[in-house]
Every structure is written in C-alpha cells, then in structure tokens.
Amino acid sequence: MTKHLIDWKFWEKQEIINLMELAVKVKKCRWDYQGLMNGNSLAMIFQKTSTRTRISFEACMAEMGGHSIYMDWLTSNFMLSSIRLETKYICRNVAFIVTRFKDNKDLLEMASASEVPVINGCCNLYHPCQALTDLLTIKLDCGYLEGVNLTYVGVYNNVVNSLVSICGAFKVNLTLVCPIKDASITDEESYQKLIKQGLLHETLDLQEAVAKADYVYTDTWMDMEFFNDPAFAKQKKNRVSLMEPYQLNHQTLKNSSAKVMHDMPIHLGYEISEALVEDDKRSIIFDQAENRLEAQKALLIYLKGRKSF
Ligand code: CP
C-alpha cells in the first residue's frame, strides 16, 4: 500500500521515531545523500502561496539529484477535471507529490487516487512537515525531546493539530495558550489522546506558561490566505485586539529563558515583536526554518525506501 503523509496521526509511533533519527543523521551529513533521487521527480501542486515549503522541497530534490515540478493550481488542468483523474495521470510521471491544499478533503481525494506518496505541505487541518521540523529543531538544539516543555502561544490552527499528533511519540510536554480555538479545525481525537498521555495542558495564563517553558512557539493569528484580504479586515481587527496581550515580546517573555520559535512567515508587530526575531539570542527561528530542508529530505528518503521506483 502506498504510504502518504496526511498527518502524523496516521503513522505508527515507531515510524515517526525512525524518521526523526534519520532526520538527525541527514542534518549532520547533509551532502551524504547526493544521487539518492537520481531520475526521480517530485510534483508540487499548490493552491496557496509558499516560501519555505516550496524552496526546501525543491532544494531537497536538487541536492539529492532529483527534479521538482511546481504547479500553481490555477494554471493547471485540475481547474477543468477531477482531482482523481488528474492525479492518476501525474503519478505515472513522478515519485512523490507534495500538495498545499485549502481543504483536507481534496488532499484525501488525491491520496486515494495516487500510487506514489502524497505529502501534505499544509492544508486547513494539518501541517505535518512543519511539526516534524519543529521537533527536529528542538532535538538538535538541546539533544533530546522527552520531557521538553514546549509552549505554543497563539491561535489554535493546523500547526497545532500536527504538534498535538506528533508530540506523543517523543513524550514532549505541550502547553497551549490559545485564546482562539476553532472547533471545526481542532483534531479532537489527537487532542484527547495526548491529554490521556498527560502531555497536553491548556491555559490562558501566559506568564505562568512561558516561565516554565523550554521553548515558546508562535504563529500567525490569521490564516495566510486571509491576512491581506479586505473581506477579512474586520475579523483581523477583532483578532488583533483579542490576541495583542499574547504577542511574544521582551515584556511578555521577561520571566522566561525559553528559546523562541516561529514557523514563518512572520507578521512583525502582530504575533511577535521585531526585536525578538533577529536580535534576541533566544530566537532559533532561522535555524527552525532551515531545518525544513533536512526534515523533508529525511521524509523523502524514508518514503522512497519503502518502495523501489
Ligand atoms: N512555514 C511554512 O510552511 O512556510 P511557507 O508557508 O512559506 O511554506
């Protein structure tokens, strides 16, 4: 059966642990994998904008001797036909498909039609490549994951769902400070599983949460496709007003020695202050972003190893 990455909740714990070990190895020896993807192509089907996901997957394939093909949804013939039929064609050409879909249902439809691994490069519900990178970043920074206190401050979103579904495999303590939580987004099954494991805590006491954190992580307060959309200006205003006290800055982190994380793109002056991003020694944001490449290189190697192409 073809192995896809929709979210970590669909992977066995041991598979995730093995993949993380591989990602650590890849990070240490980035150039040891040259030629591994010779003759293989990766199709990237994106309905939304991207910098890191696109750049890092393309760089992964180039560094390993493979090729990547980027397709903007609007200029493809997915616009004219069905996801199933177009996917059945694409997977006769390429070894992997990476998607950025607005709706997880479309991703599931593609995965069910694909004979090659489909990797979720972010959908409305999950962002598994980001969550893998986040834990890889922590492991590389402090050497271990078990017992680490990771505090996420912001809106409960797709990144949170994927953190909730991966943290259990490594016994990471996840604290959520999320004043806005959309029930239609929340993956209740993964959430309850992590609660049962005693690894998930929720609070709105920001000071207490950041004081005990080893890592503090934040993300955009608005979905990327709506951030600059005038139709969502009112929602944005309301959110900014509600979320402002939760901005990561020198004041809110005055009692914290935690390292600071952000998955980027950053909205300066919204979820995080400018001074914290580049000039504060606690920021590991650019290391985190860089690690997308090695995390995804490991993912491609792992998926390729399951089947000969
Ligand atoms: N973090 C992330 O996925 O970045 P992009 O949206 O730029 O790909």
mmCIF file of C-alpha atoms and ligand atoms in Angstrom:
data_model
loop_
_atom_site.group_PDB
_atom_site.id
_atom_site.type_symbol
_atom_site.label_atom_id
_atom_site.label_comp_id
_atom_site.label_asym_id
_atom_site.label_seq_id
_atom_site.Cartn_x
_atom_site.Cartn_y
_atom_site.Cartn_z
ATOM 1 C CA MET A 1 0.000 0.000 0.000
ATOM 2 C CA THR A 2 1.295 3.472 -0.848
ATOM 3 C CA LYS A 3 2.430 5.417 2.186
ATOM 4 C CA HIS A 4 1.236 9.018 2.347
ATOM 5 C CA LEU A 5 1.817 11.798 4.843
ATOM 6 C CA ILE A 6 -1.533 13.416 5.575
ATOM 7 C CA ASP A 7 -0.670 13.900 9.242
ATOM 8 C CA TRP A 8 1.364 12.093 11.908
ATOM 9 C CA LYS A 9 -1.822 10.763 13.494
ATOM 10 C CA PHE A 10 -1.958 8.225 10.641
ATOM 11 C CA TRP A 11 1.619 6.991 11.192
ATOM 12 C CA GLU A 12 2.807 4.421 13.741
ATOM 13 C CA LYS A 13 4.790 5.854 16.635
ATOM 14 C CA GLN A 14 7.868 3.770 15.765
ATOM 15 C CA GLU A 15 7.821 5.010 12.170
ATOM 16 C CA ILE A 16 7.892 8.600 13.400
ATOM 17 C CA ILE A 17 10.755 7.835 15.783
ATOM 18 C CA ASN A 18 12.731 6.127 12.984
ATOM 19 C CA LEU A 19 12.115 9.091 10.713
ATOM 20 C CA MET A 20 13.324 11.541 13.360
ATOM 21 C CA GLU A 21 16.532 9.513 13.812
ATOM 22 C CA LEU A 22 17.077 9.674 10.061
ATOM 23 C CA ALA A 23 16.435 13.433 10.042
ATOM 24 C CA VAL A 24 19.100 13.943 12.727
ATOM 25 C CA LYS A 25 21.567 11.926 10.612
ATOM 26 C CA VAL A 26 20.681 13.927 7.493
ATOM 27 C CA LYS A 27 21.221 17.168 9.410
ATOM 28 C CA LYS A 28 24.709 16.048 10.446
ATOM 29 C CA CYS A 29 25.672 14.871 6.938
ATOM 30 C CA ARG A 30 23.600 16.998 4.572
ATOM 31 C CA TRP A 31 25.651 16.073 1.482
ATOM 32 C CA ASP A 32 25.834 12.316 2.078
ATOM 33 C CA TYR A 33 22.607 11.737 0.184
ATOM 34 C CA GLN A 34 23.631 13.112 -3.219
ATOM 35 C CA GLY A 35 22.381 10.955 -6.050
ATOM 36 C CA LEU A 36 19.745 9.193 -3.958
ATOM 37 C CA MET A 37 16.916 10.692 -6.012
ATOM 38 C CA ASN A 38 18.606 10.356 -9.420
ATOM 39 C CA GLY A 39 15.940 10.049 -12.078
ATOM 40 C CA ASN A 40 13.101 10.821 -9.643
ATOM 41 C CA SER A 41 10.739 13.769 -9.898
ATOM 42 C CA LEU A 42 8.526 15.432 -7.340
ATOM 43 C CA ALA A 43 5.345 17.252 -8.346
ATOM 44 C CA MET A 44 4.293 20.194 -6.184
ATOM 45 C CA ILE A 45 0.615 21.085 -6.553
ATOM 46 C CA PHE A 46 -0.096 24.291 -4.647
ATOM 47 C CA GLN A 47 -3.361 26.175 -4.188
ATOM 48 C CA LYS A 48 -1.758 28.656 -1.786
ATOM 49 C CA THR A 49 1.401 30.722 -1.583
ATOM 50 C CA SER A 50 4.588 29.407 -0.006
ATOM 51 C CA THR A 51 8.217 30.303 0.528
ATOM 52 C CA ARG A 52 9.701 27.640 2.813
ATOM 53 C CA THR A 53 7.728 24.595 1.733
ATOM 54 C CA ARG A 54 8.396 25.189 -1.920
ATOM 55 C CA ILE A 55 12.046 26.251 -1.604
ATOM 56 C CA SER A 56 13.003 23.463 0.802
ATOM 57 C CA PHE A 57 11.371 20.635 -1.159
ATOM 58 C CA GLU A 58 12.908 21.888 -4.409
ATOM 59 C CA ALA A 59 16.323 22.183 -2.733
ATOM 60 C CA CYS A 60 15.925 18.677 -1.237
ATOM 61 C CA MET A 61 15.341 17.146 -4.637
ATOM 62 C CA ALA A 62 18.136 19.148 -6.303
ATOM 63 C CA GLU A 63 20.655 18.193 -3.609
ATOM 64 C CA MET A 64 19.763 14.511 -3.973
ATOM 65 C CA GLY A 65 19.924 14.538 -7.788
ATOM 66 C CA GLY A 66 16.184 14.607 -8.389
ATOM 67 C CA HIS A 67 13.937 17.106 -10.075
ATOM 68 C CA SER A 68 10.878 19.026 -8.912
ATOM 69 C CA ILE A 69 7.947 20.364 -10.893
ATOM 70 C CA TYR A 70 5.949 23.224 -9.375
ATOM 71 C CA MET A 71 2.341 23.668 -10.484
ATOM 72 C CA ASP A 72 0.145 26.527 -9.432
ATOM 73 C CA TRP A 73 -3.368 25.112 -9.119
ATOM 74 C CA LEU A 74 -4.864 27.989 -11.111
ATOM 75 C CA THR A 75 -2.678 27.315 -14.131
ATOM 76 C CA SER A 76 -3.197 23.540 -14.066
ATOM 77 C CA ASN A 77 -5.973 21.441 -15.575
ATOM 78 C CA PHE A 78 -7.171 20.481 -12.114
ATOM 79 C CA MET A 79 -9.335 23.504 -12.841
ATOM 80 C CA LEU A 80 -11.074 21.598 -15.656
ATOM 81 C CA SER A 81 -11.163 17.993 -14.496
ATOM 82 C CA SER A 82 -11.377 15.945 -11.290
ATOM 83 C CA ILE A 83 -8.639 15.558 -8.687
ATOM 84 C CA ARG A 84 -8.832 11.775 -9.070
ATOM 85 C CA LEU A 85 -8.260 11.726 -12.841
ATOM 86 C CA GLU A 86 -5.522 14.340 -12.876
ATOM 87 C CA THR A 87 -3.744 12.572 -10.006
ATOM 88 C CA LYS A 88 -3.876 9.197 -11.787
ATOM 89 C CA TYR A 89 -2.007 10.839 -14.646
ATOM 90 C CA ILE A 90 0.550 12.708 -12.516
ATOM 91 C CA CYS A 91 1.627 9.673 -10.527
ATOM 92 C CA ARG A 92 2.622 7.890 -13.747
ATOM 93 C CA ASN A 93 5.361 10.536 -14.090
ATOM 94 C CA VAL A 94 6.707 11.304 -10.646
ATOM 95 C CA ALA A 95 7.936 9.584 -7.493
ATOM 96 C CA PHE A 96 6.287 11.954 -4.998
ATOM 97 C CA ILE A 97 3.573 14.579 -4.842
ATOM 98 C CA VAL A 98 3.655 17.480 -2.380
ATOM 99 C CA THR A 99 0.447 19.473 -2.015
ATOM 100 C CA ARG A 100 -0.711 22.674 -0.429
ATOM 101 C CA PHE A 101 -4.492 22.436 -0.475
ATOM 102 C CA LYS A 102 -7.066 24.683 1.131
ATOM 103 C CA ASP A 103 -9.291 21.762 2.050
ATOM 104 C CA ASN A 104 -8.111 18.498 3.596
ATOM 105 C CA LYS A 105 -10.891 16.676 1.686
ATOM 106 C CA ASP A 106 -9.116 17.432 -1.610
ATOM 107 C CA LEU A 107 -5.890 16.102 -0.173
ATOM 108 C CA LEU A 108 -7.592 12.858 0.865
ATOM 109 C CA GLU A 109 -9.102 12.506 -2.602
ATOM 110 C CA MET A 110 -5.682 12.921 -4.183
ATOM 111 C CA ALA A 111 -4.062 10.432 -1.786
ATOM 112 C CA SER A 112 -6.732 7.825 -2.516
ATOM 113 C CA ALA A 113 -6.041 8.124 -6.265
ATOM 114 C CA SER A 114 -2.251 8.260 -6.075
ATOM 115 C CA GLU A 115 0.111 5.329 -6.497
ATOM 116 C CA VAL A 116 3.026 7.452 -5.244
ATOM 117 C CA PRO A 117 3.401 9.071 -1.814
ATOM 118 C CA VAL A 118 1.378 12.244 -1.358
ATOM 119 C CA ILE A 119 2.892 14.608 1.208
ATOM 120 C CA ASN A 120 0.793 17.266 2.874
ATOM 121 C CA GLY A 121 2.672 20.541 2.550
ATOM 122 C CA CYS A 122 -0.017 22.247 4.677
ATOM 123 C CA CYS A 123 -3.813 22.083 4.499
ATOM 124 C CA ASN A 124 -6.555 23.642 6.601
ATOM 125 C CA LEU A 125 -6.222 20.891 9.228
ATOM 126 C CA TYR A 126 -2.578 19.826 9.378
ATOM 127 C CA HIS A 127 0.979 20.932 8.704
ATOM 128 C CA PRO A 128 2.966 17.754 9.382
ATOM 129 C CA CYS A 129 6.231 18.778 7.668
ATOM 130 C CA GLN A 130 6.325 21.834 9.922
ATOM 131 C CA ALA A 131 5.691 19.843 13.113
ATOM 132 C CA LEU A 132 8.411 17.312 12.227
ATOM 133 C CA THR A 133 10.815 20.201 11.642
ATOM 134 C CA ASP A 134 9.828 21.834 14.932
ATOM 135 C CA LEU A 135 10.666 18.763 16.986
ATOM 136 C CA LEU A 136 13.844 18.161 14.957
ATOM 137 C CA THR A 137 14.874 21.739 15.768
ATOM 138 C CA ILE A 138 14.354 21.177 19.488
ATOM 139 C CA LYS A 139 16.218 17.865 19.387
ATOM 140 C CA LEU A 140 19.161 19.450 17.575
ATOM 141 C CA ASP A 141 19.147 22.402 19.956
ATOM 142 C CA CYS A 142 19.065 20.591 23.299
ATOM 143 C CA GLY A 143 19.895 16.985 22.384
ATOM 144 C CA TYR A 144 16.669 15.302 23.486
ATOM 145 C CA LEU A 145 12.891 15.541 23.276
ATOM 146 C CA GLU A 146 11.434 13.541 26.177
ATOM 147 C CA GLY A 147 10.284 15.862 28.942
ATOM 148 C CA VAL A 148 10.892 19.060 26.973
ATOM 149 C CA ASN A 149 8.332 21.791 27.752
ATOM 150 C CA LEU A 150 7.061 23.318 24.530
ATOM 151 C CA THR A 151 4.579 26.174 24.886
ATOM 152 C CA TYR A 152 2.576 27.318 21.883
ATOM 153 C CA VAL A 153 1.071 30.801 22.150
ATOM 154 C CA GLY A 154 -1.435 31.874 19.524
ATOM 155 C CA VAL A 155 -4.457 30.763 17.564
ATOM 156 C CA TYR A 156 -5.209 27.034 17.600
ATOM 157 C CA ASN A 157 -4.502 26.108 13.967
ATOM 158 C CA ASN A 158 -3.249 23.405 11.600
ATOM 159 C CA VAL A 159 0.276 23.581 13.028
ATOM 160 C CA VAL A 160 -1.134 22.951 16.494
ATOM 161 C CA ASN A 161 -3.050 19.897 15.258
ATOM 162 C CA SER A 162 0.150 18.406 13.868
ATOM 163 C CA LEU A 163 2.117 19.246 17.020
ATOM 164 C CA VAL A 164 -0.607 17.543 19.058
ATOM 165 C CA SER A 165 -0.359 14.436 16.885
ATOM 166 C CA ILE A 166 3.468 14.190 16.907
ATOM 167 C CA CYS A 167 4.390 15.207 20.474
ATOM 168 C CA GLY A 168 3.133 11.933 21.982
ATOM 169 C CA ALA A 169 5.695 9.858 20.043
ATOM 170 C CA PHE A 170 8.514 11.720 21.824
ATOM 171 C CA LYS A 171 6.850 12.462 25.201
ATOM 172 C CA VAL A 172 7.147 16.214 24.674
ATOM 173 C CA ASN A 173 5.039 18.254 27.134
ATOM 174 C CA LEU A 174 2.897 20.573 25.055
ATOM 175 C CA THR A 175 1.245 23.592 26.672
ATOM 176 C CA LEU A 176 -1.252 25.540 24.597
ATOM 177 C CA VAL A 177 -2.051 29.189 25.266
ATOM 178 C CA CYS A 178 -4.756 29.596 22.655
ATOM 179 C CA PRO A 179 -7.436 32.228 23.308
ATOM 180 C CA ILE A 180 -8.939 31.426 19.887
ATOM 181 C CA LYS A 181 -9.797 27.807 19.219
ATOM 182 C CA ASP A 182 -11.940 26.893 16.242
ATOM 183 C CA ALA A 183 -13.793 23.600 16.888
ATOM 184 C CA SER A 184 -14.020 22.874 13.157
ATOM 185 C CA ILE A 185 -10.224 22.901 12.941
ATOM 186 C CA THR A 186 -9.365 21.044 16.151
ATOM 187 C CA ASP A 187 -8.457 17.394 15.741
ATOM 188 C CA GLU A 188 -10.339 16.206 18.818
ATOM 189 C CA GLU A 189 -9.123 12.596 18.529
ATOM 190 C CA SER A 190 -5.411 13.501 18.663
ATOM 191 C CA TYR A 191 -6.130 16.110 21.331
ATOM 192 C CA GLN A 192 -7.835 13.618 23.646
ATOM 193 C CA LYS A 193 -5.090 11.044 23.062
ATOM 194 C CA LEU A 194 -2.393 13.499 24.161
ATOM 195 C CA ILE A 195 -4.467 14.571 27.185
ATOM 196 C CA LYS A 196 -4.707 10.895 28.237
ATOM 197 C CA GLN A 197 -0.928 10.611 27.952
ATOM 198 C CA GLY A 198 -0.645 13.547 30.375
ATOM 199 C CA LEU A 199 1.338 15.507 27.801
ATOM 200 C CA LEU A 200 -1.135 18.240 26.877
ATOM 201 C CA HIS A 201 -2.013 21.241 29.031
ATOM 202 C CA GLU A 202 -4.106 24.286 28.230
ATOM 203 C CA THR A 203 -4.029 27.641 29.980
ATOM 204 C CA LEU A 204 -4.588 31.320 29.296
ATOM 205 C CA ASP A 205 -2.038 32.321 31.940
ATOM 206 C CA LEU A 206 0.708 33.426 29.571
ATOM 207 C CA GLN A 207 3.186 34.406 32.289
ATOM 208 C CA GLU A 208 2.988 31.042 34.030
ATOM 209 C CA ALA A 209 3.165 29.141 30.735
ATOM 210 C CA VAL A 210 6.242 30.931 29.400
ATOM 211 C CA ALA A 211 8.030 30.819 32.765
ATOM 212 C CA LYS A 212 8.083 27.021 32.780
ATOM 213 C CA ALA A 213 8.726 26.653 29.024
ATOM 214 C CA ASP A 214 11.958 25.459 27.422
ATOM 215 C CA TYR A 215 10.644 26.583 24.032
ATOM 216 C CA VAL A 216 7.969 29.165 23.221
ATOM 217 C CA TYR A 217 6.411 28.949 19.799
ATOM 218 C CA THR A 218 4.028 31.269 17.991
ATOM 219 C CA ASP A 219 2.394 31.537 14.573
ATOM 220 C CA THR A 220 0.149 33.842 12.566
ATOM 221 C CA TRP A 221 -3.141 34.984 14.092
ATOM 222 C CA MET A 222 -4.868 34.765 10.698
ATOM 223 C CA ASP A 223 -4.825 32.064 8.050
ATOM 224 C CA MET A 224 -2.227 33.057 5.428
ATOM 225 C CA GLU A 225 -4.752 33.341 2.609
ATOM 226 C CA PHE A 226 -6.875 35.831 4.560
ATOM 227 C CA PHE A 227 -4.185 38.013 6.164
ATOM 228 C CA ASN A 228 -4.229 40.723 3.495
ATOM 229 C CA ASP A 229 -7.765 40.078 2.200
ATOM 230 C CA PRO A 230 -10.018 43.151 2.671
ATOM 231 C CA ALA A 231 -13.018 40.817 3.104
ATOM 232 C CA PHE A 232 -11.429 39.578 6.358
ATOM 233 C CA ALA A 233 -10.369 43.023 7.621
ATOM 234 C CA LYS A 234 -12.993 43.046 10.391
ATOM 235 C CA GLN A 235 -12.083 39.566 11.580
ATOM 236 C CA LYS A 236 -8.422 40.566 11.521
ATOM 237 C CA LYS A 237 -9.135 43.668 13.616
ATOM 238 C CA ASN A 238 -11.063 41.623 16.184
ATOM 239 C CA ARG A 239 -8.372 39.000 16.351
ATOM 240 C CA VAL A 240 -5.580 41.521 16.745
ATOM 241 C CA SER A 241 -7.465 43.157 19.588
ATOM 242 C CA LEU A 242 -8.027 39.816 21.355
ATOM 243 C CA MET A 243 -4.548 38.442 20.697
ATOM 244 C CA GLU A 244 -2.432 41.572 21.360
ATOM 245 C CA PRO A 245 -1.778 40.700 25.034
ATOM 246 C CA TYR A 246 -0.379 37.352 23.820
ATOM 247 C CA GLN A 247 2.242 38.827 21.476
ATOM 248 C CA LEU A 248 5.705 37.372 22.135
ATOM 249 C CA ASN A 249 7.953 40.306 23.034
ATOM 250 C CA HIS A 250 10.510 41.304 25.666
ATOM 251 C CA GLN A 251 7.750 42.251 28.097
ATOM 252 C CA THR A 252 5.691 39.034 27.834
ATOM 253 C CA LEU A 253 8.891 36.941 27.954
ATOM 254 C CA LYS A 254 10.541 38.890 30.785
ATOM 255 C CA ASN A 255 10.263 35.920 33.163
ATOM 256 C CA SER A 256 11.235 33.318 30.583
ATOM 257 C CA SER A 257 14.547 31.879 29.444
ATOM 258 C CA ALA A 258 12.826 29.822 26.753
ATOM 259 C CA LYS A 259 14.120 29.681 23.195
ATOM 260 C CA VAL A 260 11.761 31.368 20.741
ATOM 261 C CA MET A 261 10.281 29.602 17.714
ATOM 262 C CA HIS A 262 8.089 30.670 14.808
ATOM 263 C CA ASP A 263 7.313 28.651 11.677
ATOM 264 C CA MET A 264 7.379 31.748 9.410
ATOM 265 C CA PRO A 265 6.188 33.766 7.555
ATOM 266 C CA ILE A 266 6.370 36.296 10.367
ATOM 267 C CA HIS A 267 3.908 39.149 10.717
ATOM 268 C CA LEU A 268 6.115 41.619 12.549
ATOM 269 C CA GLY A 269 4.356 43.517 15.292
ATOM 270 C CA TYR A 270 1.461 41.077 15.397
ATOM 271 C CA GLU A 271 2.227 37.669 16.958
ATOM 272 C CA ILE A 272 5.866 38.593 17.671
ATOM 273 C CA SER A 273 7.863 41.789 18.120
ATOM 274 C CA GLU A 274 10.618 42.690 15.669
ATOM 275 C CA ALA A 275 13.281 42.791 18.392
ATOM 276 C CA LEU A 276 12.670 39.177 19.331
ATOM 277 C CA VAL A 277 13.043 37.716 15.838
ATOM 278 C CA GLU A 278 16.551 38.681 14.747
ATOM 279 C CA ASP A 279 18.371 40.394 17.600
ATOM 280 C CA ASP A 280 17.470 38.261 20.605
ATOM 281 C CA LYS A 281 19.778 35.337 21.403
ATOM 282 C CA ARG A 282 16.760 33.289 22.418
ATOM 283 C CA SER A 283 15.461 33.212 18.832
ATOM 284 C CA ILE A 284 16.093 29.957 16.949
ATOM 285 C CA ILE A 285 13.604 30.917 14.236
ATOM 286 C CA PHE A 286 16.015 30.827 11.310
ATOM 287 C CA ASP A 287 17.521 27.502 12.424
ATOM 288 C CA GLN A 288 13.979 26.173 12.631
ATOM 289 C CA ALA A 289 13.200 27.362 9.093
ATOM 290 C CA GLU A 290 16.480 25.950 7.769
ATOM 291 C CA ASN A 291 15.639 22.550 9.258
ATOM 292 C CA ARG A 292 12.675 22.175 6.906
ATOM 293 C CA LEU A 293 15.193 21.044 4.315
ATOM 294 C CA GLU A 294 16.733 18.219 6.338
ATOM 295 C CA ALA A 295 13.438 17.085 7.860
ATOM 296 C CA GLN A 296 11.888 16.795 4.406
ATOM 297 C CA LYS A 297 14.995 15.243 2.886
ATOM 298 C CA ALA A 298 14.696 12.521 5.532
ATOM 299 C CA LEU A 299 10.987 12.165 4.763
ATOM 300 C CA LEU A 300 11.626 11.678 1.039
ATOM 301 C CA ILE A 301 14.412 9.154 1.714
ATOM 302 C CA TYR A 302 12.181 7.305 4.182
ATOM 303 C CA LEU A 303 9.250 7.147 1.777
ATOM 304 C CA LYS A 304 11.491 6.105 -1.112
ATOM 305 C CA GLY A 305 12.976 3.307 0.976
ATOM 306 C CA ARG A 306 9.553 1.749 1.375
ATOM 307 C CA LYS A 307 9.273 1.036 -2.329
ATOM 308 C CA SER A 308 11.563 0.950 -5.350
ATOM 309 C CA PHE A 309 10.701 3.478 -8.013
HETATM 310 N N1 CP B 1 6.100 27.530 7.450
HETATM 311 C C1 CP B 1 5.744 27.401 6.142
HETATM 312 O O1 CP B 1 5.083 26.433 5.753
HETATM 313 O O2 CP B 1 6.232 28.376 5.333
HETATM 314 P P1 CP B 1 5.640 28.692 3.884
HETATM 315 O O3 CP B 1 4.167 28.983 4.069
HETATM 316 O O4 CP B 1 6.406 29.867 3.401
HETATM 317 O O5 CP B 1 5.826 27.473 3.018
#
